[in-house]
Amino acid sequence: MENYEKAHECRLLDIEALLAGQIPRGTAAAHLGGSAVECRLKALVLTYHKISSWNDHSLRRKDSRFGQPIPRTGHGLIGAVRLMQELYDKAKADHLFLKHLNNVTYPAGRNDTDFIALRYSAQDLGGMSLYEWNKSLNYVLGWLKKNEALL
């Protein structure tokens, strides 16, 4: 089984290195930022449902998915949040979280280019887009940390 928490920490270090250079590498940082959030969410899904492998049956008694297999999440960040009903309910009540999560998912501001598709982009994310993306990344990571008590 993948160590999502450790992967999350490593991707955050990669982002720091990419942004610390004389010429910040915004596109690569945004790609890895989405991956860092994806890894964090996957770790939280496993914890939330008290499972150790994908497709194990949820052991979270108060969740509607109790006793059902929990599938491995894809790259969709909101999809991973939806797998954790208590966290999703809280997220729906926080429009800023949803806005920032969307910005992490679509760093270039276009809904046709998510953080995964950025790996094929020939243009570097910079300027205000990079600033807004970084602000959103920090908001999402802070929000997840603050709300992990629900797990």
CSV table of C-alpha atoms in Angstrom, one decimal:
chain,number,residue,atom,x,y,z
A,1,MET,CA,0.0,0.0,0.0
A,2,GLU,CA,1.2,3.5,-0.9
A,3,ASN,CA,2.4,5.7,1.9
A,4,TYR,CA,0.2,8.7,1.0
A,5,GLU,CA,1.1,10.8,4.0
A,6,LYS,CA,4.8,10.5,3.3
A,7,ALA,CA,4.2,11.2,-0.4
A,8,HIS,CA,2.3,14.3,0.6
A,9,GLU,CA,5.2,15.6,2.7
A,10,CYS,CA,7.7,14.9,-0.1
A,11,ARG,CA,5.6,16.7,-2.7
A,12,LEU,CA,5.4,19.7,-0.4
A,13,LEU,CA,9.2,19.8,-0.2
A,14,ASP,CA,9.3,19.5,-4.0
A,15,ILE,CA,7.0,22.5,-4.3
A,16,GLU,CA,9.3,24.6,-2.0
A,17,ALA,CA,12.3,23.7,-4.1
A,18,LEU,CA,10.5,24.6,-7.4
A,19,LEU,CA,9.4,27.9,-6.1
A,20,ALA,CA,12.6,28.9,-4.3
A,21,GLY,CA,14.8,29.0,-7.4
A,22,GLN,CA,15.8,32.2,-9.2
A,23,ILE,CA,13.2,31.3,-11.8
A,24,PRO,CA,10.2,29.7,-10.1
A,25,ARG,CA,8.8,26.7,-11.9
A,26,GLY,CA,5.1,27.4,-11.4
A,27,THR,CA,3.6,24.8,-13.6
A,28,ALA,CA,5.5,22.0,-12.1
A,29,ALA,CA,4.8,23.3,-8.6
A,30,ALA,CA,1.0,23.5,-9.3
A,31,HIS,CA,1.1,20.0,-10.8
A,32,LEU,CA,2.8,18.7,-7.6
A,33,GLY,CA,0.6,20.8,-5.4
A,34,GLY,CA,-2.5,19.1,-6.7
A,35,SER,CA,-0.7,15.8,-6.2
A,36,ALA,CA,0.2,16.7,-2.6
A,37,VAL,CA,-3.4,17.5,-1.9
A,38,GLU,CA,-4.5,14.3,-3.6
A,39,CYS,CA,-2.1,12.3,-1.5
A,40,ARG,CA,-3.3,14.0,1.7
A,41,LEU,CA,-7.0,13.3,0.8
A,42,LYS,CA,-6.3,9.7,0.1
A,43,ALA,CA,-4.6,9.3,3.5
A,44,LEU,CA,-7.6,10.9,5.1
A,45,VAL,CA,-10.1,8.6,3.3
A,46,LEU,CA,-8.2,5.6,4.6
A,47,THR,CA,-8.2,7.0,8.1
A,48,TYR,CA,-11.9,8.1,7.9
A,49,HIS,CA,-13.2,4.7,6.9
A,50,LYS,CA,-10.7,2.9,9.1
A,51,ILE,CA,-9.4,0.8,6.3
A,52,SER,CA,-5.8,-0.2,5.3
A,53,SER,CA,-6.4,-1.0,1.6
A,54,TRP,CA,-8.7,0.2,-1.2
A,55,ASN,CA,-11.8,-1.8,-1.7
A,56,ASP,CA,-11.8,-2.8,2.0
A,57,HIS,CA,-15.2,-2.4,3.6
A,58,SER,CA,-15.8,0.9,5.5
A,59,LEU,CA,-15.7,0.4,9.3
A,60,ARG,CA,-17.0,3.9,10.0
A,61,ARG,CA,-20.3,3.1,11.6
A,62,LYS,CA,-21.9,6.5,11.3
A,63,ASP,CA,-21.2,6.8,7.6
A,64,SER,CA,-23.7,5.8,4.9
A,65,ARG,CA,-20.9,3.7,3.3
A,66,PHE,CA,-20.4,1.6,6.4
A,67,GLY,CA,-19.9,-2.0,5.3
A,68,GLN,CA,-19.4,-1.1,1.7
A,69,PRO,CA,-16.1,-1.3,-0.2
A,70,ILE,CA,-14.3,2.0,-0.5
A,71,PRO,CA,-12.8,2.4,-4.0
A,72,ARG,CA,-9.5,4.0,-4.7
A,73,THR,CA,-10.0,7.6,-5.5
A,74,GLY,CA,-8.8,9.0,-8.8
A,75,HIS,CA,-7.3,12.4,-9.3
A,76,GLY,CA,-10.5,14.3,-8.5
A,77,LEU,CA,-10.0,16.2,-5.3
A,78,ILE,CA,-13.6,16.9,-4.6
A,79,GLY,CA,-14.4,13.2,-5.3
A,80,ALA,CA,-12.1,12.2,-2.5
A,81,VAL,CA,-13.7,14.8,-0.2
A,82,ARG,CA,-17.1,13.3,-1.0
A,83,LEU,CA,-16.0,9.9,0.2
A,84,MET,CA,-15.8,11.4,3.7
A,85,GLN,CA,-19.4,12.5,4.4
A,86,GLU,CA,-18.7,14.5,7.6
A,87,LEU,CA,-15.9,16.3,6.0
A,88,TYR,CA,-17.9,16.9,2.8
A,89,ASP,CA,-20.8,18.3,4.7
A,90,LYS,CA,-18.4,20.8,6.4
A,91,ALA,CA,-16.8,21.6,3.0
A,92,LYS,CA,-20.2,22.3,1.4
A,93,ALA,CA,-20.8,24.9,4.2
A,94,ASP,CA,-17.5,26.7,3.4
A,95,HIS,CA,-17.6,28.3,0.0
A,96,LEU,CA,-14.1,29.5,0.4
A,97,PHE,CA,-12.8,26.0,0.8
A,98,LEU,CA,-14.6,24.8,-2.3
A,99,LYS,CA,-13.3,27.9,-4.3
A,100,HIS,CA,-9.7,27.2,-3.2
A,101,LEU,CA,-10.0,23.5,-3.8
A,102,ASN,CA,-11.2,24.3,-7.3
A,103,ASN,CA,-8.2,26.6,-7.8
A,104,VAL,CA,-5.8,23.8,-6.7
A,105,THR,CA,-7.6,21.5,-9.1
A,106,TYR,CA,-7.5,24.0,-12.0
A,107,PRO,CA,-4.5,26.2,-11.3
A,108,ALA,CA,-4.5,27.9,-14.7
A,109,GLY,CA,-8.1,29.0,-14.1
A,110,ARG,CA,-9.5,27.0,-17.0
A,111,ASN,CA,-11.7,24.0,-16.3
A,112,ASP,CA,-10.2,22.0,-19.2
A,113,THR,CA,-6.7,21.9,-17.6
A,114,ASP,CA,-6.5,20.3,-14.2
A,115,PHE,CA,-3.4,19.8,-12.2
A,116,ILE,CA,-2.8,16.4,-13.8
A,117,ALA,CA,-3.0,17.8,-17.3
A,118,LEU,CA,-0.5,20.6,-16.5
A,119,ARG,CA,2.3,18.1,-17.0
A,120,TYR,CA,1.7,18.6,-20.7
A,121,SER,CA,1.6,22.4,-20.6
A,122,ALA,CA,4.3,24.2,-22.5
A,123,GLN,CA,3.5,27.5,-20.7
A,124,ASP,CA,4.7,28.3,-17.2
A,125,LEU,CA,2.2,29.3,-14.6
A,126,GLY,CA,3.5,32.6,-13.2
A,127,GLY,CA,2.5,36.0,-12.0
A,128,MET,CA,-0.9,36.5,-10.4
A,129,SER,CA,-2.0,32.9,-11.3
A,130,LEU,CA,0.9,31.4,-9.4
A,131,TYR,CA,0.2,33.7,-6.4
A,132,GLU,CA,-3.5,32.8,-6.3
A,133,TRP,CA,-2.7,29.1,-6.7
A,134,ASN,CA,-0.2,29.2,-3.9
A,135,LYS,CA,-2.7,31.1,-1.7
A,136,SER,CA,-5.3,28.4,-2.5
A,137,LEU,CA,-2.9,25.6,-1.8
A,138,ASN,CA,-2.2,27.0,1.6
A,139,TYR,CA,-5.8,27.5,2.4
A,140,VAL,CA,-6.8,23.9,1.4
A,141,LEU,CA,-3.9,22.4,3.4
A,142,GLY,CA,-4.8,24.6,6.4
A,143,TRP,CA,-8.5,23.7,6.2
A,144,LEU,CA,-7.7,20.0,6.0
A,145,LYS,CA,-5.4,20.2,9.0
A,146,LYS,CA,-8.0,22.1,11.0
A,147,ASN,CA,-10.8,19.7,10.1
A,148,GLU,CA,-9.0,16.4,10.4
A,149,ALA,CA,-10.5,16.1,13.9
A,150,LEU,CA,-13.7,15.0,12.2
A,151,LEU,CA,-11.9,11.9,11.2
